[in-house]
């Protein structure tokens, strides 16, 4: 099994055609990869923010609450983490969430890559949804690793080589449709 960071790095460095190949190859893992990386990013940001906050207040360890003011550290943490997840998923760092973070540009770049991966996965799914029912069901089961080529050959009552060609044809069609969207800068239907 390839490490999530390697898959993301390959994706970030890839051309549009290769990006679609990566989405197809890791189709059943993409959501998990994105969610795991976002969870890791949240943890890193939270820990660095907490370390900076403690250093600012000269705290050496656990803080004992003093004063008359209302304090809800658990609620504050929950709100911050929810805002942080939304910020990362939307790749919108316009607020001050990354203030005091040592390398915010790395976090912003990774968030941008993760957002793009999700968008291309969604575009890939939409193109699959346009397939004929039989092809769509077979291809989805193949991508989700619920059926292998032997299962597809048996299900369609075709030989193994024909199953390879059938899946290859579907994969090529979906990839072509996705790449067409990625390479165009605007919709040009009905223009000369």
XYZ file of C-alpha atoms in Angstrom:
192
model
C 0.000 0.000 0.000
C 1.350 3.366 -1.016
C 1.610 6.135 1.586
C -1.015 8.887 1.419
C 1.658 11.574 1.277
C 3.238 9.922 -1.787
C -0.105 9.736 -3.589
C -0.785 13.403 -2.850
C 2.747 14.377 -3.939
C 2.383 12.424 -7.213
C -0.984 14.062 -7.794
C 0.347 17.576 -7.100
C 3.190 17.140 -9.591
C 1.097 15.459 -12.308
C -0.288 16.797 -15.566
C -4.110 16.739 -15.961
C -4.096 13.368 -17.745
C -2.011 11.753 -15.005
C -4.178 13.350 -12.306
C -7.205 11.584 -13.743
C -5.221 8.314 -13.805
C -4.401 8.772 -10.113
C -8.064 9.432 -9.277
C -9.010 6.246 -11.146
C -6.224 4.117 -9.629
C -6.975 5.194 -6.052
C -10.703 5.751 -6.558
C -11.824 3.721 -3.550
C -9.255 5.438 -1.315
C -9.549 9.103 -2.337
C -12.081 10.112 0.330
C -10.047 8.373 3.029
C -6.813 9.965 1.818
C -8.353 13.445 1.819
C -10.045 13.005 5.209
C -6.892 11.600 6.821
C -4.708 14.414 5.506
C -7.204 17.046 6.665
C -7.310 15.450 10.122
C -3.506 15.536 10.220
C -3.417 19.158 9.118
C -5.974 20.094 11.785
C -3.886 18.364 14.438
C -0.673 20.099 13.368
C -2.307 23.544 13.243
C -4.081 23.067 16.581
C -0.933 21.869 18.339
C 1.166 24.700 16.945
C -1.489 27.278 17.921
C -1.668 25.816 21.439
C 2.117 25.767 21.801
C 2.272 29.419 20.694
C -0.568 30.395 23.051
C 1.132 28.735 26.020
C 4.447 30.371 25.163
C 2.794 33.808 24.952
C 1.324 33.371 28.418
C 4.504 31.922 29.880
C 2.720 28.680 30.720
C 4.846 25.678 31.463
C 2.118 23.076 31.573
C -1.566 22.709 32.350
C -3.284 26.002 33.030
C -5.370 26.473 36.138
C -8.279 28.796 35.504
C -8.294 31.997 37.491
C -10.314 35.179 37.409
C -14.005 35.864 37.149
C -14.373 35.533 33.386
C -16.279 32.763 31.681
C -14.039 30.245 29.969
C -14.993 27.251 27.853
C -11.761 25.765 26.507
C -13.485 22.605 25.231
C -16.133 24.618 23.371
C -13.505 26.986 22.015
C -11.442 24.047 20.779
C -14.471 22.405 19.149
C -15.457 25.605 17.342
C -11.887 26.250 16.251
C -11.480 22.705 14.899
C -14.808 22.873 13.031
C -13.844 26.221 11.497
C -10.428 24.836 10.681
C -11.853 21.814 8.853
C -14.184 24.036 6.822
C -11.292 26.383 6.041
C -9.074 23.523 4.834
C -11.817 21.831 2.765
C -12.771 25.124 1.098
C -9.130 26.241 0.876
C -10.198 29.663 2.151
C -7.557 30.973 4.527
C -8.728 34.591 4.413
C -9.195 34.719 8.216
C -6.513 34.574 10.877
C -6.552 30.792 11.408
C -2.949 30.425 10.253
C -1.539 33.399 12.155
C 1.539 32.306 14.053
C 1.936 29.055 12.097
C 5.521 28.450 11.034
C 4.921 27.378 7.393
C 1.408 28.480 6.396
C 2.254 28.361 2.684
C 2.780 24.568 2.872
C -0.594 24.104 4.558
C -2.329 26.329 2.008
C -0.721 24.457 -0.896
C -1.670 21.043 0.468
C -5.235 22.242 1.093
C -5.390 23.472 -2.504
C -4.233 20.077 -3.789
C -6.743 18.212 -1.597
C -9.584 20.476 -2.754
C -8.623 19.926 -6.379
C -8.452 16.150 -5.843
C -11.971 16.187 -4.439
C -13.257 18.357 -7.283
C -11.748 16.074 -9.933
C -13.105 13.015 -8.127
C -16.568 14.636 -8.205
C -16.167 15.429 -11.909
C -15.071 11.813 -12.503
C -18.169 10.573 -10.650
C -20.421 12.807 -12.749
C -18.922 11.417 -15.949
C -19.464 7.860 -14.681
C -23.087 8.775 -13.968
C -23.511 9.558 -17.675
C -22.644 5.996 -18.713
C -25.270 3.480 -19.735
C -26.629 1.666 -16.689
C -24.850 -1.662 -17.303
C -21.483 -0.013 -17.974
C -21.917 2.372 -15.041
C -22.697 -0.407 -12.558
C -19.825 -2.601 -13.767
C -17.315 0.243 -13.775
C -18.324 1.476 -10.317
C -17.991 -2.030 -8.914
C -14.608 -2.359 -10.612
C -13.395 0.990 -9.226
C -14.630 0.183 -5.725
C -12.872 -3.184 -5.999
C -16.140 -5.052 -5.514
C -15.549 -6.893 -8.810
C -12.334 -7.827 -10.565
C -11.919 -8.512 -14.278
C -12.640 -12.218 -13.820
C -15.924 -11.383 -12.082
C -16.828 -8.949 -14.847
C -16.095 -11.538 -17.537
C -18.276 -14.057 -15.749
C -21.084 -11.552 -15.122
C -21.160 -10.396 -18.750
C -20.601 -13.918 -20.111
C -17.515 -12.802 -22.025
C -13.922 -13.983 -21.943
C -11.289 -12.346 -19.737
C -9.657 -10.470 -22.640
C -13.004 -8.968 -23.596
C -13.543 -7.880 -19.978
C -10.154 -6.113 -20.042
C -11.146 -4.352 -23.267
C -14.600 -3.440 -21.915
C -13.218 -1.845 -18.735
C -10.383 -0.219 -20.701
C -12.882 1.309 -23.127
C -15.034 2.684 -20.293
C -12.005 4.004 -18.418
C -10.675 5.690 -21.573
C -14.067 7.302 -22.287
C -14.489 8.668 -18.739
C -10.887 9.894 -18.673
C -11.344 11.662 -22.020
C -14.482 13.421 -20.781
C -12.817 14.585 -17.559
C -9.671 15.777 -19.344
C -11.777 17.710 -21.821
C -13.228 19.701 -18.901
C -9.841 20.156 -17.246
C -8.203 21.478 -20.381
C -10.953 23.910 -21.377
C -11.039 27.266 -19.706
C -14.681 27.970 -20.440
C -17.734 26.293 -21.859
C -17.773 26.948 -25.599
C -21.046 25.298 -26.619
C -22.747 27.071 -29.489
C -19.828 29.404 -30.224
C -17.972 29.722 -33.523
